[in-house]
Amino acid sequence: MLVPARTFWEKAILIHVACNRSDPKLDADRQSRHWHDLAVLADHAIGKTAISDRQLLEDVVRRKNIFFRASYTNYEACLSGGLRLLPAAPLLEALRIDYEKMIRDRMFDGVPPTFANSMAFGAKRTAGRRTSGFGARNTQRAKRHLCSKCQRSKFRPGPS
């Protein structure tokens, strides 16, 4: 059975793993949707419920450790305040390009949030919250990335 709150944590951990990969050839094609989905879910009651459900986060991390373990996953950080939701500059730029392409391809219904708004959720979590596994790392990097190319968009921001 699909549980929306579980989907929130599955997306967050998938993003965390992508942000921890050091592979410069990481393919961003159709991947920015995960950041979009997480930002939209976080703004909904589903996300608010999930964020407060530490036990669910622990269960998702436990299953990921069993079935999807790799040297770069760093799942343990998700439980100790180091959940990483904002990628480094090369991946961030690739995701911005991907997001713009998905908008042009009409991947989303209606007017989606801007790329900056989709990334802002991850930046806020990376910059300051330590509850339910959200990390408090690298505030300056998060602000710098959201103030550069990511801010350019012809679309008006959606709910954030």
JSON list of C-alpha atoms in Angstrom, two decimals:
[
{"chain": "A", "resi": 1, "resn": "MET", "atom": "CA", "xyz": [0.00, 0.00, 0.00]},
{"chain": "A", "resi": 2, "resn": "LEU", "atom": "CA", "xyz": [1.31, 3.43, -0.93]},
{"chain": "A", "resi": 3, "resn": "VAL", "atom": "CA", "xyz": [1.56, 5.78, 2.05]},
{"chain": "A", "resi": 4, "resn": "PRO", "atom": "CA", "xyz": [2.05, 9.45, 1.08]},
{"chain": "A", "resi": 5, "resn": "ALA", "atom": "CA", "xyz": [4.10, 10.26, 4.19]},
{"chain": "A", "resi": 6, "resn": "ARG", "atom": "CA", "xyz": [6.44, 7.40, 3.29]},
{"chain": "A", "resi": 7, "resn": "THR", "atom": "CA", "xyz": [6.73, 8.81, -0.23]},
{"chain": "A", "resi": 8, "resn": "PHE", "atom": "CA", "xyz": [7.92, 12.08, 1.33]},
{"chain": "A", "resi": 9, "resn": "TRP", "atom": "CA", "xyz": [10.78, 10.31, 3.14]},
{"chain": "A", "resi": 10, "resn": "GLU", "atom": "CA", "xyz": [11.58, 8.09, 0.14]},
{"chain": "A", "resi": 11, "resn": "LYS", "atom": "CA", "xyz": [11.98, 11.24, -1.99]},
{"chain": "A", "resi": 12, "resn": "ALA", "atom": "CA", "xyz": [14.02, 13.04, 0.68]},
{"chain": "A", "resi": 13, "resn": "ILE", "atom": "CA", "xyz": [16.42, 10.11, 1.01]},
{"chain": "A", "resi": 14, "resn": "LEU", "atom": "CA", "xyz": [16.68, 9.66, -2.76]},
{"chain": "A", "resi": 15, "resn": "ILE", "atom": "CA", "xyz": [17.68, 13.35, -2.96]},
{"chain": "A", "resi": 16, "resn": "HIS", "atom": "CA", "xyz": [20.11, 12.93, -0.07]},
{"chain": "A", "resi": 17, "resn": "VAL", "atom": "CA", "xyz": [21.83, 10.08, -1.93]},
{"chain": "A", "resi": 18, "resn": "ALA", "atom": "CA", "xyz": [22.02, 12.12, -5.16]},
{"chain": "A", "resi": 19, "resn": "CYS", "atom": "CA", "xyz": [23.57, 15.01, -3.21]},
{"chain": "A", "resi": 20, "resn": "ASN", "atom": "CA", "xyz": [26.18, 12.69, -1.70]},
{"chain": "A", "resi": 21, "resn": "ARG", "atom": "CA", "xyz": [27.32, 11.17, -4.99]},
{"chain": "A", "resi": 22, "resn": "SER", "atom": "CA", "xyz": [30.65, 12.48, -6.17]},
{"chain": "A", "resi": 23, "resn": "ASP", "atom": "CA", "xyz": [30.19, 11.31, -9.76]},
{"chain": "A", "resi": 24, "resn": "PRO", "atom": "CA", "xyz": [30.49, 14.40, -11.98]},
{"chain": "A", "resi": 25, "resn": "LYS", "atom": "CA", "xyz": [28.73, 12.53, -14.77]},
{"chain": "A", "resi": 26, "resn": "LEU", "atom": "CA", "xyz": [25.57, 12.07, -12.73]},
{"chain": "A", "resi": 27, "resn": "ASP", "atom": "CA", "xyz": [22.67, 12.24, -15.15]},
{"chain": "A", "resi": 28, "resn": "ALA", "atom": "CA", "xyz": [20.13, 14.87, -14.10]},
{"chain": "A", "resi": 29, "resn": "ASP", "atom": "CA", "xyz": [17.67, 13.99, -16.87]},
{"chain": "A", "resi": 30, "resn": "ARG", "atom": "CA", "xyz": [14.14, 13.98, -15.37]},
{"chain": "A", "resi": 31, "resn": "GLN", "atom": "CA", "xyz": [15.60, 14.08, -11.85]},
{"chain": "A", "resi": 32, "resn": "SER", "atom": "CA", "xyz": [14.63, 17.62, -10.81]},
{"chain": "A", "resi": 33, "resn": "ARG", "atom": "CA", "xyz": [11.07, 16.35, -10.44]},
{"chain": "A", "resi": 34, "resn": "HIS", "atom": "CA", "xyz": [12.10, 14.74, -7.15]},
{"chain": "A", "resi": 35, "resn": "TRP", "atom": "CA", "xyz": [13.02, 18.13, -5.66]},
{"chain": "A", "resi": 36, "resn": "HIS", "atom": "CA", "xyz": [9.77, 19.57, -7.03]},
{"chain": "A", "resi": 37, "resn": "ASP", "atom": "CA", "xyz": [7.75, 16.71, -5.54]},
{"chain": "A", "resi": 38, "resn": "LEU", "atom": "CA", "xyz": [9.45, 17.00, -2.16]},
{"chain": "A", "resi": 39, "resn": "ALA", "atom": "CA", "xyz": [8.86, 20.77, -2.02]},
{"chain": "A", "resi": 40, "resn": "VAL", "atom": "CA", "xyz": [5.18, 20.35, -2.93]},
{"chain": "A", "resi": 41, "resn": "LEU", "atom": "CA", "xyz": [4.71, 17.51, -0.43]},
{"chain": "A", "resi": 42, "resn": "ALA", "atom": "CA", "xyz": [6.47, 19.50, 2.31]},
{"chain": "A", "resi": 43, "resn": "ASP", "atom": "CA", "xyz": [4.03, 22.36, 1.81]},
{"chain": "A", "resi": 44, "resn": "HIS", "atom": "CA", "xyz": [1.09, 19.99, 2.21]},
{"chain": "A", "resi": 45, "resn": "ALA", "atom": "CA", "xyz": [-0.30, 18.35, 5.36]},
{"chain": "A", "resi": 46, "resn": "ILE", "atom": "CA", "xyz": [1.27, 15.09, 4.15]},
{"chain": "A", "resi": 47, "resn": "GLY", "atom": "CA", "xyz": [4.75, 16.56, 4.40]},
{"chain": "A", "resi": 48, "resn": "LYS", "atom": "CA", "xyz": [4.11, 18.24, 7.71]},
{"chain": "A", "resi": 49, "resn": "THR", "atom": "CA", "xyz": [2.94, 14.91, 9.11]},
{"chain": "A", "resi": 50, "resn": "ALA", "atom": "CA", "xyz": [5.92, 13.07, 7.64]},
{"chain": "A", "resi": 51, "resn": "ILE", "atom": "CA", "xyz": [8.45, 15.57, 9.00]},
{"chain": "A", "resi": 52, "resn": "SER", "atom": "CA", "xyz": [7.20, 14.93, 12.51]},
{"chain": "A", "resi": 53, "resn": "ASP", "atom": "CA", "xyz": [7.24, 11.13, 12.10]},
{"chain": "A", "resi": 54, "resn": "ARG", "atom": "CA", "xyz": [10.76, 10.12, 13.17]},
{"chain": "A", "resi": 55, "resn": "GLN", "atom": "CA", "xyz": [9.78, 6.44, 13.34]},
{"chain": "A", "resi": 56, "resn": "LEU", "atom": "CA", "xyz": [8.77, 6.46, 9.67]},
{"chain": "A", "resi": 57, "resn": "LEU", "atom": "CA", "xyz": [12.08, 8.08, 8.71]},
{"chain": "A", "resi": 58, "resn": "GLU", "atom": "CA", "xyz": [13.96, 5.41, 10.68]},
{"chain": "A", "resi": 59, "resn": "ASP", "atom": "CA", "xyz": [11.98, 2.66, 8.92]},
{"chain": "A", "resi": 60, "resn": "VAL", "atom": "CA", "xyz": [12.72, 4.08, 5.47]},
{"chain": "A", "resi": 61, "resn": "VAL", "atom": "CA", "xyz": [16.44, 4.41, 6.32]},
{"chain": "A", "resi": 62, "resn": "ARG", "atom": "CA", "xyz": [16.53, 0.85, 7.65]},
{"chain": "A", "resi": 63, "resn": "ARG", "atom": "CA", "xyz": [15.01, -0.55, 4.44]},
{"chain": "A", "resi": 64, "resn": "LYS", "atom": "CA", "xyz": [17.30, 1.56, 2.24]},
{"chain": "A", "resi": 65, "resn": "ASN", "atom": "CA", "xyz": [20.30, 0.23, 4.17]},
{"chain": "A", "resi": 66, "resn": "ILE", "atom": "CA", "xyz": [19.18, -3.33, 3.47]},
{"chain": "A", "resi": 67, "resn": "PHE", "atom": "CA", "xyz": [18.23, -3.03, -0.21]},
{"chain": "A", "resi": 68, "resn": "PHE", "atom": "CA", "xyz": [20.13, -0.04, -1.64]},
{"chain": "A", "resi": 69, "resn": "ARG", "atom": "CA", "xyz": [23.41, 0.20, 0.26]},
{"chain": "A", "resi": 70, "resn": "ALA", "atom": "CA", "xyz": [26.35, 1.81, -1.54]},
{"chain": "A", "resi": 71, "resn": "SER", "atom": "CA", "xyz": [29.53, 3.55, -0.41]},
{"chain": "A", "resi": 72, "resn": "TYR", "atom": "CA", "xyz": [28.15, 7.04, -1.10]},
{"chain": "A", "resi": 73, "resn": "THR", "atom": "CA", "xyz": [24.63, 6.72, 0.35]},
{"chain": "A", "resi": 74, "resn": "ASN", "atom": "CA", "xyz": [25.45, 7.92, 3.89]},
{"chain": "A", "resi": 75, "resn": "TYR", "atom": "CA", "xyz": [21.99, 6.93, 5.12]},
{"chain": "A", "resi": 76, "resn": "GLU", "atom": "CA", "xyz": [23.07, 7.25, 8.77]},
{"chain": "A", "resi": 77, "resn": "ALA", "atom": "CA", "xyz": [23.38, 11.01, 8.31]},
{"chain": "A", "resi": 78, "resn": "CYS", "atom": "CA", "xyz": [19.62, 11.15, 7.67]},
{"chain": "A", "resi": 79, "resn": "LEU", "atom": "CA", "xyz": [19.06, 10.15, 11.29]},
{"chain": "A", "resi": 80, "resn": "SER", "atom": "CA", "xyz": [21.71, 12.38, 12.87]},
{"chain": "A", "resi": 81, "resn": "GLY", "atom": "CA", "xyz": [20.84, 15.80, 11.45]},
{"chain": "A", "resi": 82, "resn": "GLY", "atom": "CA", "xyz": [22.86, 15.51, 8.26]},
{"chain": "A", "resi": 83, "resn": "LEU", "atom": "CA", "xyz": [20.13, 14.95, 5.66]},
{"chain": "A", "resi": 84, "resn": "ARG", "atom": "CA", "xyz": [21.49, 16.69, 2.59]},
{"chain": "A", "resi": 85, "resn": "LEU", "atom": "CA", "xyz": [18.88, 18.12, 0.21]},
{"chain": "A", "resi": 86, "resn": "LEU", "atom": "CA", "xyz": [20.86, 20.76, -1.67]},
{"chain": "A", "resi": 87, "resn": "PRO", "atom": "CA", "xyz": [23.32, 19.49, -4.28]},
{"chain": "A", "resi": 88, "resn": "ALA", "atom": "CA", "xyz": [26.74, 20.91, -5.12]},
{"chain": "A", "resi": 89, "resn": "ALA", "atom": "CA", "xyz": [27.01, 23.47, -7.92]},
{"chain": "A", "resi": 90, "resn": "PRO", "atom": "CA", "xyz": [27.51, 21.13, -10.93]},
{"chain": "A", "resi": 91, "resn": "LEU", "atom": "CA", "xyz": [24.47, 19.00, -10.12]},
{"chain": "A", "resi": 92, "resn": "LEU", "atom": "CA", "xyz": [22.43, 22.04, -9.10]},
{"chain": "A", "resi": 93, "resn": "GLU", "atom": "CA", "xyz": [23.05, 23.63, -12.50]},
{"chain": "A", "resi": 94, "resn": "ALA", "atom": "CA", "xyz": [22.21, 20.38, -14.32]},
{"chain": "A", "resi": 95, "resn": "LEU", "atom": "CA", "xyz": [18.98, 20.12, -12.31]},
{"chain": "A", "resi": 96, "resn": "ARG", "atom": "CA", "xyz": [18.07, 23.72, -13.16]},
{"chain": "A", "resi": 97, "resn": "ILE", "atom": "CA", "xyz": [18.44, 22.94, -16.87]},
{"chain": "A", "resi": 98, "resn": "ASP", "atom": "CA", "xyz": [16.46, 19.74, -16.41]},
{"chain": "A", "resi": 99, "resn": "TYR", "atom": "CA", "xyz": [13.67, 21.58, -14.57]},
{"chain": "A", "resi": 100, "resn": "GLU", "atom": "CA", "xyz": [13.37, 24.19, -17.32]},
{"chain": "A", "resi": 101, "resn": "LYS", "atom": "CA", "xyz": [13.21, 21.41, -19.91]},
{"chain": "A", "resi": 102, "resn": "MET", "atom": "CA", "xyz": [10.51, 19.58, -17.97]},
{"chain": "A", "resi": 103, "resn": "ILE", "atom": "CA", "xyz": [8.47, 22.81, -17.79]},
{"chain": "A", "resi": 104, "resn": "ARG", "atom": "CA", "xyz": [8.84, 23.27, -21.57]},
{"chain": "A", "resi": 105, "resn": "ASP", "atom": "CA", "xyz": [7.77, 19.64, -22.04]},
{"chain": "A", "resi": 106, "resn": "ARG", "atom": "CA", "xyz": [4.68, 20.29, -19.88]},
{"chain": "A", "resi": 107, "resn": "MET", "atom": "CA", "xyz": [5.65, 17.71, -17.28]},
{"chain": "A", "resi": 108, "resn": "PHE", "atom": "CA", "xyz": [3.70, 19.54, -14.57]},
{"chain": "A", "resi": 109, "resn": "ASP", "atom": "CA", "xyz": [0.03, 20.44, -14.31]},
{"chain": "A", "resi": 110, "resn": "GLY", "atom": "CA", "xyz": [-0.60, 24.17, -14.07]},
{"chain": "A", "resi": 111, "resn": "VAL", "atom": "CA", "xyz": [2.19, 26.58, -13.24]},
{"chain": "A", "resi": 112, "resn": "PRO", "atom": "CA", "xyz": [4.82, 24.80, -11.16]},
{"chain": "A", "resi": 113, "resn": "PRO", "atom": "CA", "xyz": [6.88, 26.50, -8.47]},
{"chain": "A", "resi": 114, "resn": "THR", "atom": "CA", "xyz": [10.05, 28.10, -9.77]},
{"chain": "A", "resi": 115, "resn": "PHE", "atom": "CA", "xyz": [13.22, 26.07, -9.62]},
{"chain": "A", "resi": 116, "resn": "ALA", "atom": "CA", "xyz": [14.44, 28.36, -6.83]},
{"chain": "A", "resi": 117, "resn": "ASN", "atom": "CA", "xyz": [11.31, 27.62, -4.81]},
{"chain": "A", "resi": 118, "resn": "SER", "atom": "CA", "xyz": [11.71, 23.88, -5.34]},
{"chain": "A", "resi": 119, "resn": "MET", "atom": "CA", "xyz": [15.31, 24.11, -4.15]},
{"chain": "A", "resi": 120, "resn": "ALA", "atom": "CA", "xyz": [14.45, 26.51, -1.31]},
{"chain": "A", "resi": 121, "resn": "PHE", "atom": "CA", "xyz": [12.94, 23.69, 0.71]},
{"chain": "A", "resi": 122, "resn": "GLY", "atom": "CA", "xyz": [16.22, 21.80, 0.59]},
{"chain": "A", "resi": 123, "resn": "ALA", "atom": "CA", "xyz": [18.21, 24.96, 1.28]},
{"chain": "A", "resi": 124, "resn": "LYS", "atom": "CA", "xyz": [16.11, 25.76, 4.35]},
{"chain": "A", "resi": 125, "resn": "ARG", "atom": "CA", "xyz": [16.62, 22.27, 5.69]},
{"chain": "A", "resi": 126, "resn": "THR", "atom": "CA", "xyz": [20.32, 22.28, 4.86]},
{"chain": "A", "resi": 127, "resn": "ALA", "atom": "CA", "xyz": [20.73, 25.71, 6.43]},
{"chain": "A", "resi": 128, "resn": "GLY", "atom": "CA", "xyz": [19.02, 25.42, 9.74]},
{"chain": "A", "resi": 129, "resn": "ARG", "atom": "CA", "xyz": [16.69, 22.70, 10.96]},
{"chain": "A", "resi": 130, "resn": "ARG", "atom": "CA", "xyz": [17.90, 19.71, 12.93]},
{"chain": "A", "resi": 131, "resn": "THR", "atom": "CA", "xyz": [14.58, 18.04, 13.65]},
{"chain": "A", "resi": 132, "resn": "SER", "atom": "CA", "xyz": [13.55, 14.68, 12.24]},
{"chain": "A", "resi": 133, "resn": "GLY", "atom": "CA", "xyz": [16.88, 14.21, 10.53]},
{"chain": "A", "resi": 134, "resn": "PHE", "atom": "CA", "xyz": [17.10, 17.54, 8.73]},
{"chain": "A", "resi": 135, "resn": "GLY", "atom": "CA", "xyz": [20.63, 18.88, 8.70]},
{"chain": "A", "resi": 136, "resn": "ALA", "atom": "CA", "xyz": [22.16, 22.18, 9.66]},
{"chain": "A", "resi": 137, "resn": "ARG", "atom": "CA", "xyz": [25.08, 22.44, 7.26]},
{"chain": "A", "resi": 138, "resn": "ASN", "atom": "CA", "xyz": [26.52, 24.86, 4.78]},
{"chain": "A", "resi": 139, "resn": "THR", "atom": "CA", "xyz": [24.23, 27.87, 5.10]},
{"chain": "A", "resi": 140, "resn": "GLN", "atom": "CA", "xyz": [26.38, 30.11, 2.89]},
{"chain": "A", "resi": 141, "resn": "ARG", "atom": "CA", "xyz": [26.50, 27.59, 0.05]},
{"chain": "A", "resi": 142, "resn": "ALA", "atom": "CA", "xyz": [22.72, 27.23, 0.14]},
{"chain": "A", "resi": 143, "resn": "LYS", "atom": "CA", "xyz": [22.19, 31.00, 0.00]},
{"chain": "A", "resi": 144, "resn": "ARG", "atom": "CA", "xyz": [24.79, 31.49, -2.76]},
{"chain": "A", "resi": 145, "resn": "HIS", "atom": "CA", "xyz": [23.19, 28.88, -5.02]},
{"chain": "A", "resi": 146, "resn": "LEU", "atom": "CA", "xyz": [19.69, 30.19, -4.57]},
{"chain": "A", "resi": 147, "resn": "CYS", "atom": "CA", "xyz": [20.86, 33.71, -5.40]},
{"chain": "A", "resi": 148, "resn": "SER", "atom": "CA", "xyz": [22.63, 32.86, -8.67]},
{"chain": "A", "resi": 149, "resn": "LYS", "atom": "CA", "xyz": [21.21, 31.32, -11.82]},
{"chain": "A", "resi": 150, "resn": "CYS", "atom": "CA", "xyz": [18.55, 29.46, -9.87]},
{"chain": "A", "resi": 151, "resn": "GLN", "atom": "CA", "xyz": [16.61, 32.67, -9.33]},
{"chain": "A", "resi": 152, "resn": "ARG", "atom": "CA", "xyz": [16.06, 33.21, -13.05]},
{"chain": "A", "resi": 153, "resn": "SER", "atom": "CA", "xyz": [12.65, 32.03, -14.15]},
{"chain": "A", "resi": 154, "resn": "LYS", "atom": "CA", "xyz": [9.86, 33.39, -16.27]},
{"chain": "A", "resi": 155, "resn": "PHE", "atom": "CA", "xyz": [7.31, 31.69, -14.01]},
{"chain": "A", "resi": 156, "resn": "ARG", "atom": "CA", "xyz": [5.82, 33.23, -10.90]},
{"chain": "A", "resi": 157, "resn": "PRO", "atom": "CA", "xyz": [6.58, 31.38, -7.67]},
{"chain": "A", "resi": 158, "resn": "GLY", "atom": "CA", "xyz": [3.99, 28.90, -6.56]},
{"chain": "A", "resi": 159, "resn": "PRO", "atom": "CA", "xyz": [3.27, 28.09, -2.94]},
{"chain": "A", "resi": 160, "resn": "SER", "atom": "CA", "xyz": [6.42, 27.66, -0.92]}
]
